[in-house]
PDB file of C-alpha atoms in Angstrom:
ATOM      1  CA  MET A  20      29.047  24.630  67.351  1.00 70.00           C
ATOM      2  CA  THR A  21      28.938  22.781  70.665  1.00 84.00           C
ATOM      3  CA  PRO A  22      32.156  21.452  72.258  1.00 85.00           C
ATOM      4  CA  GLN A  23      30.775  17.914  71.899  1.00 90.00           C
ATOM      5  CA  ARG A  24      30.128  18.379  68.175  1.00 90.00           C
ATOM      6  CA  LEU A  25      33.603  19.827  67.626  1.00 93.00           C
ATOM      7  CA  GLN A  26      35.213  16.972  69.548  1.00 95.00           C
ATOM      8  CA  ARG A  27      33.252  14.415  67.523  1.00 95.00           C
ATOM      9  CA  ILE A  28      34.285  15.951  64.196  1.00 95.00           C
ATOM     10  CA  ARG A  29      37.937  16.130  65.205  1.00 96.00           C
ATOM     11  CA  SER A  30      37.868  12.542  66.440  1.00 96.00           C
ATOM     12  CA  VAL A  31      36.366  11.238  63.185  1.00 96.00           C
ATOM     13  CA  LEU A  32      38.735  13.271  61.033  1.00 97.00           C
ATOM     14  CA  ARG A  33      41.786  11.980  62.914  1.00 96.00           C
ATOM     15  CA  ARG A  34      40.762   8.430  61.992  1.00 97.00           C
ATOM     16  CA  ARG A  35      40.374   9.067  58.280  1.00 98.00           C
ATOM     17  CA  GLN A  36      42.469   6.753  56.103  1.00 98.00           C
ATOM     18  CA  PRO A  37      44.051   8.611  53.158  1.00 97.00           C
ATOM     19  CA  ASP A  38      45.356   5.393  51.569  1.00 97.00           C
ATOM     20  CA  LEU A  39      42.222   3.227  51.572  1.00 98.00           C
ATOM     21  CA  SER A  40      39.531   3.850  48.978  1.00 98.00           C
ATOM     22  CA  VAL A  41      37.010   2.448  46.533  1.00 98.00           C
ATOM     23  CA  LEU A  42      36.608   2.970  42.802  1.00 97.00           C
ATOM     24  CA  LEU A  43      33.039   2.581  41.551  1.00 95.00           C
ATOM     25  CA  ASP A  44      32.863   1.489  37.921  1.00 93.00           C
ATOM     26  CA  ASN A  45      29.478   2.703  36.643  1.00 87.00           C
ATOM     27  CA  VAL A  46      27.654   2.055  39.924  1.00 90.00           C
ATOM     28  CA  HIS A  47      24.673   4.256  39.171  1.00 81.00           C
ATOM     29  CA  LYS A  48      21.733   2.905  41.155  1.00 86.00           C
ATOM     30  CA  PRO A  49      21.093   5.487  43.907  1.00 87.00           C
ATOM     31  CA  HIS A  50      20.505   2.957  46.692  1.00 89.00           C
ATOM     32  CA  ASN A  51      23.747   1.099  45.905  1.00 91.00           C
ATOM     33  CA  PHE A  52      25.756   4.299  45.582  1.00 91.00           C
ATOM     34  CA  SER A  53      24.316   5.617  48.847  1.00 91.00           C
ATOM     35  CA  ALA A  54      25.004   2.414  50.766  1.00 93.00           C
ATOM     36  CA  ILE A  55      28.613   2.218  49.558  1.00 94.00           C
ATOM     37  CA  ILE A  56      29.352   5.823  50.517  1.00 95.00           C
ATOM     38  CA  ARG A  57      27.822   5.246  53.960  1.00 95.00           C
ATOM     39  CA  THR A  58      30.136   2.255  54.395  1.00 96.00           C
ATOM     40  CA  CYS A  59      33.094   4.356  53.253  1.00 97.00           C
ATOM     41  CA  ASP A  60      32.291   6.840  56.007  1.00 96.00           C
ATOM     42  CA  ALA A  61      31.891   4.044  58.560  1.00 96.00           C
ATOM     43  CA  VAL A  62      35.370   2.614  57.914  1.00 98.00           C
ATOM     44  CA  GLY A  63      37.083   5.998  57.694  1.00 97.00           C
ATOM     45  CA  ILE A  64      37.662   6.452  53.975  1.00 98.00           C
ATOM     46  CA  LEU A  65      38.641  10.008  53.156  1.00 96.00           C
ATOM     47  CA  GLU A  66      37.926  10.024  49.417  1.00 96.00           C
ATOM     48  CA  ALA A  67      36.043   7.654  47.117  1.00 96.00           C
ATOM     49  CA  HIS A  68      36.415   7.509  43.334  1.00 96.00           C
ATOM     50  CA  ALA A  69      33.865   6.848  40.617  1.00 94.00           C
ATOM     51  CA  VAL A  70      33.524   6.521  36.861  1.00 93.00           C
ATOM     52  CA  TRP A  71      30.197   7.077  35.107  1.00 82.00           C
ATOM     53  CA  PRO A  72      30.559   6.651  31.324  1.00 68.00           C
ATOM     54  CA  ASP A  73      27.035   8.013  30.879  1.00 65.00           C
ATOM     55  CA  PRO A  74      26.806  11.334  32.803  1.00 63.00           C
ATOM     56  CA  ARG A  75      23.010  11.017  32.921  1.00 60.00           C
ATOM     57  CA  LEU A  76      23.375   8.037  35.256  1.00 58.00           C
ATOM     58  CA  ARG A  77      25.535   9.853  37.795  1.00 64.00           C
ATOM     59  CA  PRO A  78      23.791   9.795  41.205  1.00 65.00           C
ATOM     60  CA  THR A  79      22.969  13.189  42.673  1.00 59.00           C
ATOM     61  CA  ASN A  80      24.443  14.359  45.971  1.00 56.00           C
ATOM     62  CA  HIS A  81      21.247  13.793  47.937  1.00 51.00           C
ATOM     63  CA  THR A  82      21.194  10.062  47.158  1.00 52.00           C
ATOM     64  CA  SER A  83      23.997   9.383  49.654  1.00 51.00           C
ATOM     65  CA  GLY A  84      21.808  10.357  52.588  1.00 55.00           C
ATOM     66  CA  GLY A  85      24.257  13.003  53.847  1.00 63.00           C
ATOM     67  CA  SER A  86      27.287  10.708  53.857  1.00 69.00           C
ATOM     68  CA  GLN A  87      28.851  12.590  50.947  1.00 74.00           C
ATOM     69  CA  LYS A  88      29.281  15.530  53.326  1.00 85.00           C
ATOM     70  CA  TRP A  89      31.941  13.443  55.047  1.00 93.00           C
ATOM     71  CA  VAL A  90      33.340  11.389  52.159  1.00 94.00           C
ATOM     72  CA  GLN A  91      34.568  13.219  49.086  1.00 91.00           C
ATOM     73  CA  VAL A  92      33.650  11.544  45.797  1.00 92.00           C
ATOM     74  CA  ARG A  93      36.115  12.236  42.997  1.00 93.00           C
ATOM     75  CA  ALA A  94      34.754  11.605  39.509  1.00 92.00           C
ATOM     76  CA  HIS A  95      36.922  10.336  36.637  1.00 94.00           C
ATOM     77  CA  ARG A  96      36.148  10.199  32.934  1.00 92.00           C
ATOM     78  CA  THR A  97      37.488   6.713  32.305  1.00 94.00           C
ATOM     79  CA  ILE A  98      38.360   3.651  34.336  1.00 95.00           C
ATOM     80  CA  LYS A  99      41.898   3.681  32.939  1.00 96.00           C
ATOM     81  CA  GLY A 100      42.370   7.317  33.868  1.00 96.00           C
ATOM     82  CA  ALA A 101      41.128   6.643  37.384  1.00 96.00           C
ATOM     83  CA  ILE A 102      43.382   3.631  37.900  1.00 97.00           C
ATOM     84  CA  ASP A 103      46.383   5.483  36.475  1.00 97.00           C
ATOM     85  CA  VAL A 104      45.876   8.272  39.036  1.00 97.00           C
ATOM     86  CA  LEU A 105      45.379   5.856  41.921  1.00 97.00           C
ATOM     87  CA  ARG A 106      48.381   3.742  40.985  1.00 97.00           C
ATOM     88  CA  ARG A 107      50.597   6.838  40.748  1.00 96.00           C
ATOM     89  CA  ASP A 108      49.643   7.506  44.362  1.00 95.00           C
ATOM     90  CA  GLY A 109      51.114   4.131  45.293  1.00 96.00           C
ATOM     91  CA  ASN A 110      47.922   2.093  45.583  1.00 98.00           C
ATOM     92  CA  ARG A 111      47.428  -1.580  44.832  1.00 98.00           C
ATOM     93  CA  ILE A 112      44.264  -2.105  42.784  1.00 98.00           C
ATOM     94  CA  TYR A 113      41.953  -4.961  43.808  1.00 98.00           C
ATOM     95  CA  ALA A 114      38.945  -5.764  41.629  1.00 96.00           C
ATOM     96  CA  ALA A 115      36.032  -7.477  43.359  1.00 95.00           C
ATOM     97  CA  HIS A 116      35.283 -10.169  40.805  1.00 91.00           C
ATOM     98  CA  LEU A 117      34.629 -13.893  40.816  1.00 84.00           C
ATOM     99  CA  SER A 118      37.249 -15.368  38.486  1.00 85.00           C
ATOM    100  CA  ASP A 119      39.402 -18.477  38.449  1.00 85.00           C
ATOM    101  CA  ALA A 120      42.399 -16.423  39.548  1.00 88.00           C
ATOM    102  CA  ALA A 121      40.573 -14.459  42.260  1.00 94.00           C
ATOM    103  CA  LEU A 122      41.971 -14.545  45.805  1.00 96.00           C
ATOM    104  CA  ASP A 123      39.871 -14.878  48.929  1.00 97.00           C
ATOM    105  CA  TYR A 124      39.245 -11.311  50.085  1.00 97.00           C
ATOM    106  CA  ARG A 125      40.533 -12.230  53.570  1.00 97.00           C
ATOM    107  CA  ASP A 126      43.948 -13.132  52.145  1.00 97.00           C
ATOM    108  CA  ILE A 127      44.674  -9.570  51.012  1.00 97.00           C
ATOM    109  CA  ASP A 128      46.816  -7.186  53.094  1.00 98.00           C
ATOM    110  CA  TYR A 129      44.717  -4.030  53.318  1.00 98.00           C
ATOM    111  CA  THR A 130      47.171  -2.227  55.577  1.00 98.00           C
ATOM    112  CA  ASP A 131      49.117  -1.215  52.476  1.00 97.00           C
ATOM    113  CA  PRO A 132      47.727   1.605  50.297  1.00 98.00           C
ATOM    114  CA  CYS A 133      44.940   0.056  48.258  1.00 98.00           C
ATOM    115  CA  VAL A 134      41.745   0.621  46.312  1.00 98.00           C
ATOM    116  CA  ILE A 135      38.809  -1.769  45.923  1.00 98.00           C
ATOM    117  CA  VAL A 136      37.191  -1.602  42.472  1.00 97.00           C
ATOM    118  CA  LEU A 137      33.488  -2.433  42.334  1.00 96.00           C
ATOM    119  CA  GLY A 138      31.178  -2.716  39.341  1.00 91.00           C
ATOM    120  CA  ALA A 139      27.451  -2.346  38.821  1.00 81.00           C
ATOM    121  CA  GLU A 140      25.366  -5.200  40.189  1.00 70.00           C
ATOM    122  CA  LEU A 141      24.110  -6.589  36.878  1.00 66.00           C
ATOM    123  CA  GLU A 142      26.936  -5.748  34.490  1.00 72.00           C
ATOM    124  CA  GLY A 143      29.804  -6.175  36.921  1.00 76.00           C
ATOM    125  CA  LEU A 144      33.191  -4.645  36.297  1.00 84.00           C
ATOM    126  CA  SER A 145      34.170  -3.608  32.802  1.00 87.00           C
ATOM    127  CA  GLN A 146      36.714  -5.790  31.015  1.00 90.00           C
ATOM    128  CA  GLU A 147      39.113  -2.865  31.004  1.00 92.00           C
ATOM    129  CA  GLY A 148      38.787  -2.459  34.764  1.00 90.00           C
ATOM    130  CA  LEU A 149      39.392  -6.163  35.295  1.00 91.00           C
ATOM    131  CA  SER A 150      42.465  -6.204  33.081  1.00 93.00           C
ATOM    132  CA  LEU A 151      44.009  -3.193  34.809  1.00 95.00           C
ATOM    133  CA  ALA A 152      43.645  -4.530  38.365  1.00 96.00           C
ATOM    134  CA  ASP A 153      46.633  -5.961  40.208  1.00 96.00           C
ATOM    135  CA  GLU A 154      44.529  -8.784  41.647  1.00 96.00           C
ATOM    136  CA  HIS A 155      40.956 -10.057  41.605  1.00 96.00           C
ATOM    137  CA  VAL A 156      39.351 -10.753  44.982  1.00 97.00           C
ATOM    138  CA  ARG A 157      36.277 -12.819  45.733  1.00 95.00           C
ATOM    139  CA  ILE A 158      33.908 -13.409  48.627  1.00 94.00           C
ATOM    140  CA  PRO A 159      33.364 -17.164  49.060  1.00 93.00           C
ATOM    141  CA  ILE A 160      29.722 -18.133  48.494  1.00 89.00           C
ATOM    142  CA  VAL A 161      28.294 -21.608  49.198  1.00 85.00           C
ATOM    143  CA  GLY A 162      24.639 -20.931  48.404  1.00 88.00           C
ATOM    144  CA  MET A 163      22.622 -21.116  45.226  1.00 82.00           C
ATOM    145  CA  VAL A 164      23.257 -17.498  44.269  1.00 82.00           C
ATOM    146  CA  HIS A 165      26.549 -16.681  42.582  1.00 79.00           C
ATOM    147  CA  SER A 166      26.990 -13.068  43.628  1.00 80.00           C
ATOM    148  CA  LEU A 167      26.084 -10.457  46.226  1.00 87.00           C
ATOM    149  CA  ASN A 168      24.618  -7.008  45.905  1.00 91.00           C
ATOM    150  CA  VAL A 169      27.480  -4.607  45.170  1.00 93.00           C
ATOM    151  CA  SER A 170      26.868  -2.566  48.322  1.00 94.00           C
ATOM    152  CA  VAL A 171      26.911  -5.733  50.444  1.00 95.00           C
ATOM    153  CA  ALA A 172      30.150  -6.886  48.806  1.00 95.00           C
ATOM    154  CA  ALA A 173      31.676  -3.463  49.412  1.00 97.00           C
ATOM    155  CA  ALA A 174      30.752  -3.577  53.089  1.00 97.00           C
ATOM    156  CA  ILE A 175      32.172  -7.084  53.606  1.00 98.00           C
ATOM    157  CA  ILE A 176      35.521  -6.226  52.028  1.00 98.00           C
ATOM    158  CA  LEU A 177      35.850  -2.782  53.590  1.00 98.00           C
ATOM    159  CA  PHE A 178      35.131  -3.981  57.111  1.00 98.00           C
ATOM    160  CA  GLU A 179      37.814  -6.632  56.675  1.00 98.00           C
ATOM    161  CA  ALA A 180      40.145  -3.791  55.666  1.00 98.00           C
ATOM    162  CA  GLN A 181      39.078  -1.822  58.747  1.00 98.00           C
ATOM    163  CA  HIS A 182      39.693  -4.847  60.987  1.00 98.00           C
ATOM    164  CA  GLN A 183      43.209  -5.308  59.648  1.00 98.00           C
ATOM    165  CA  ARG A 184      44.010  -1.632  59.948  1.00 98.00           C
ATOM    166  CA  GLN A 185      42.726  -1.436  63.515  1.00 98.00           C
ATOM    167  CA  LYS A 186      44.944  -4.358  64.500  1.00 98.00           C
ATOM    168  CA  ALA A 187      47.880  -2.589  62.862  1.00 98.00           C
ATOM    169  CA  GLY A 188      47.175   0.629  64.807  1.00 98.00           C
ATOM    170  CA  LEU A 189      46.384   2.715  61.748  1.00 98.00           C
ATOM    171  CA  TYR A 190      43.400   4.350  63.467  1.00 98.00           C
ATOM    172  CA  ASP A 191      45.300   5.251  66.631  1.00 97.00           C
ATOM    173  CA  LYS A 192      46.606   8.616  65.443  1.00 94.00           C
ATOM    174  CA  SER A 193      45.951  11.025  62.614  1.00 95.00           C
ATOM    175  CA  ARG A 194      47.413   9.926  59.300  1.00 95.00           C
ATOM    176  CA  LEU A 195      46.549  13.168  57.494  1.00 96.00           C
ATOM    177  CA  ASP A 196      49.216  15.771  56.879  1.00 95.00           C
ATOM    178  CA  ASP A 197      48.657  19.023  58.762  1.00 95.00           C
ATOM    179  CA  THR A 198      47.548  20.986  55.691  1.00 95.00           C
ATOM    180  CA  THR A 199      44.952  18.388  54.698  1.00 95.00           C
ATOM    181  CA  TYR A 200      43.689  18.061  58.278  1.00 96.00           C
ATOM    182  CA  LYS A 201      43.166  21.808  58.661  1.00 95.00           C
ATOM    183  CA  ARG A 202      41.489  22.086  55.257  1.00 95.00           C
ATOM    184  CA  MET A 203      39.125  19.202  55.941  1.00 95.00           C
ATOM    185  CA  LEU A 204      38.336  20.462  59.434  1.00 96.00           C
ATOM    186  CA  PHE A 205      37.307  23.844  58.043  1.00 95.00           C
ATOM    187  CA  GLU A 206      35.189  22.260  55.296  1.00 94.00           C
ATOM    188  CA  TRP A 207      33.424  19.975  57.768  1.00 94.00           C
ATOM    189  CA  LEU A 208      32.787  22.745  60.286  1.00 93.00           C
ATOM    190  CA  HIS A 209      31.846  25.493  57.835  1.00 92.00           C
ATOM    191  CA  PRO A 210      30.754  23.941  54.509  1.00 91.00           C
ATOM    192  CA  GLN A 211      28.897  27.012  53.202  1.00 89.00           C
ATOM    193  CA  VAL A 212      31.809  29.332  53.876  1.00 90.00           C
ATOM    194  CA  ALA A 213      34.242  26.814  52.380  1.00 92.00           C
ATOM    195  CA  ASN A 214      32.134  26.635  49.212  1.00 90.00           C
ATOM    196  CA  TYR A 215      32.070  30.442  48.961  1.00 90.00           C
ATOM    197  CA  CYS A 216      35.853  30.633  49.377  1.00 91.00           C
ATOM    198  CA  ARG A 217      36.397  28.033  46.649  1.00 91.00           C
ATOM    199  CA  GLN A 218      34.109  29.879  44.256  1.00 92.00           C
ATOM    200  CA  LYS A 219      35.891  33.180  44.908  1.00 88.00           C
ATOM    201  CA  HIS A 220      39.378  31.596  45.024  1.00 92.00           C
ATOM    202  CA  LEU A 221      39.874  32.843  48.584  1.00 90.00           C
ATOM    203  CA  ALA A 222      41.975  31.238  51.283  1.00 90.00           C
ATOM    204  CA  TYR A 223      40.025  29.738  54.145  1.00 92.00           C
ATOM    205  CA  PRO A 224      39.881  31.995  57.236  1.00 90.00           C
ATOM    206  CA  SER A 225      41.607  30.841  60.399  1.00 90.00           C
ATOM    207  CA  LEU A 226      39.767  29.044  63.191  1.00 92.00           C
ATOM    208  CA  ASP A 227      40.072  29.523  66.945  1.00 92.00           C
ATOM    209  CA  ASP A 228      40.344  26.656  69.423  1.00 92.00           C
ATOM    210  CA  ASN A 229      36.552  26.389  69.525  1.00 92.00           C
ATOM    211  CA  GLY A 230      36.283  25.886  65.768  1.00 92.00           C
ATOM    212  CA  GLN A 231      34.892  29.366  65.185  1.00 90.00           C
ATOM    213  CA  ILE A 232      36.043  31.618  62.360  1.00 90.00           C
ATOM    214  CA  ILE A 233      38.435  34.321  63.506  1.00 87.00           C
ATOM    215  CA  ASN A 234      37.538  37.865  62.432  1.00 75.00           C
ATOM    216  CA  CYS A 235      37.192  37.959  58.659  1.00 76.00           C
ATOM    217  CA  ASP A 236      35.925  40.935  56.643  1.00 71.00           C
ATOM    218  CA  TYR A 237      33.667  38.831  54.385  1.00 66.00           C
ATOM    219  CA  ILE A 238      32.286  36.460  57.027  1.00 69.00           C
ATOM    220  CA  ASN A 239      29.760  37.255  59.749  1.00 59.00           C
ATOM    221  CA  ALA A 240      28.421  34.484  61.971  1.00 51.00           C
ATOM    222  CA  ASP A 241      29.227  31.853  59.333  1.00 53.00           C
ATOM    223  CA  LYS A 242      27.426  33.824  56.635  1.00 58.00           C
ATOM    224  CA  VAL A 243      29.180  35.372  53.689  1.00 56.00           C
ATOM    225  CA  LEU A 244      28.631  39.095  53.277  1.00 49.00           C
TER     226      LEU A 244
END
């Protein structure tokens, strides 16, 4: 672990936004899933959420091109269950959907805790997902096509959210609690050891100022014994 690499990881982690996220409603095409997760990483999302009614359509980890190493993806069984969890955490739920009642995506305040719900490109959002959202948001289109690729729509909305949050100073200092920051730092620096500890129900070892594991009887040079 070089000092530059450690500094980069700490800098990125300090900018993670614990109260901005996406909920993917049956977005199963690997290239769309991958592109959305890459955008989540780019704007500082800590954790994304997804519902795949058919488990066979769930994208594998490698489809995200490595971005899933930096953005956790939490799977839910149903769209209602996912929205219930997210709303209990204080989030407003915005469904990206072209409807008569939809608001221009630029008129939404993304500095408050919020989640953007996105559906598969062809099918769109489920009726249940649409009915459970607090608001529908739309991206104005003046061309012949009526919709955008879901990954493009996600990027447009999320970078507007990033812009608003930067202006509000929400990226200026860490917004993660100390326990979450230390846990995520260890998992980013030492993913194999973190996975071993989770499997064995072990506490993560301590780290020194250089990000290295302090003497631990089951770890040797980042390898489990």
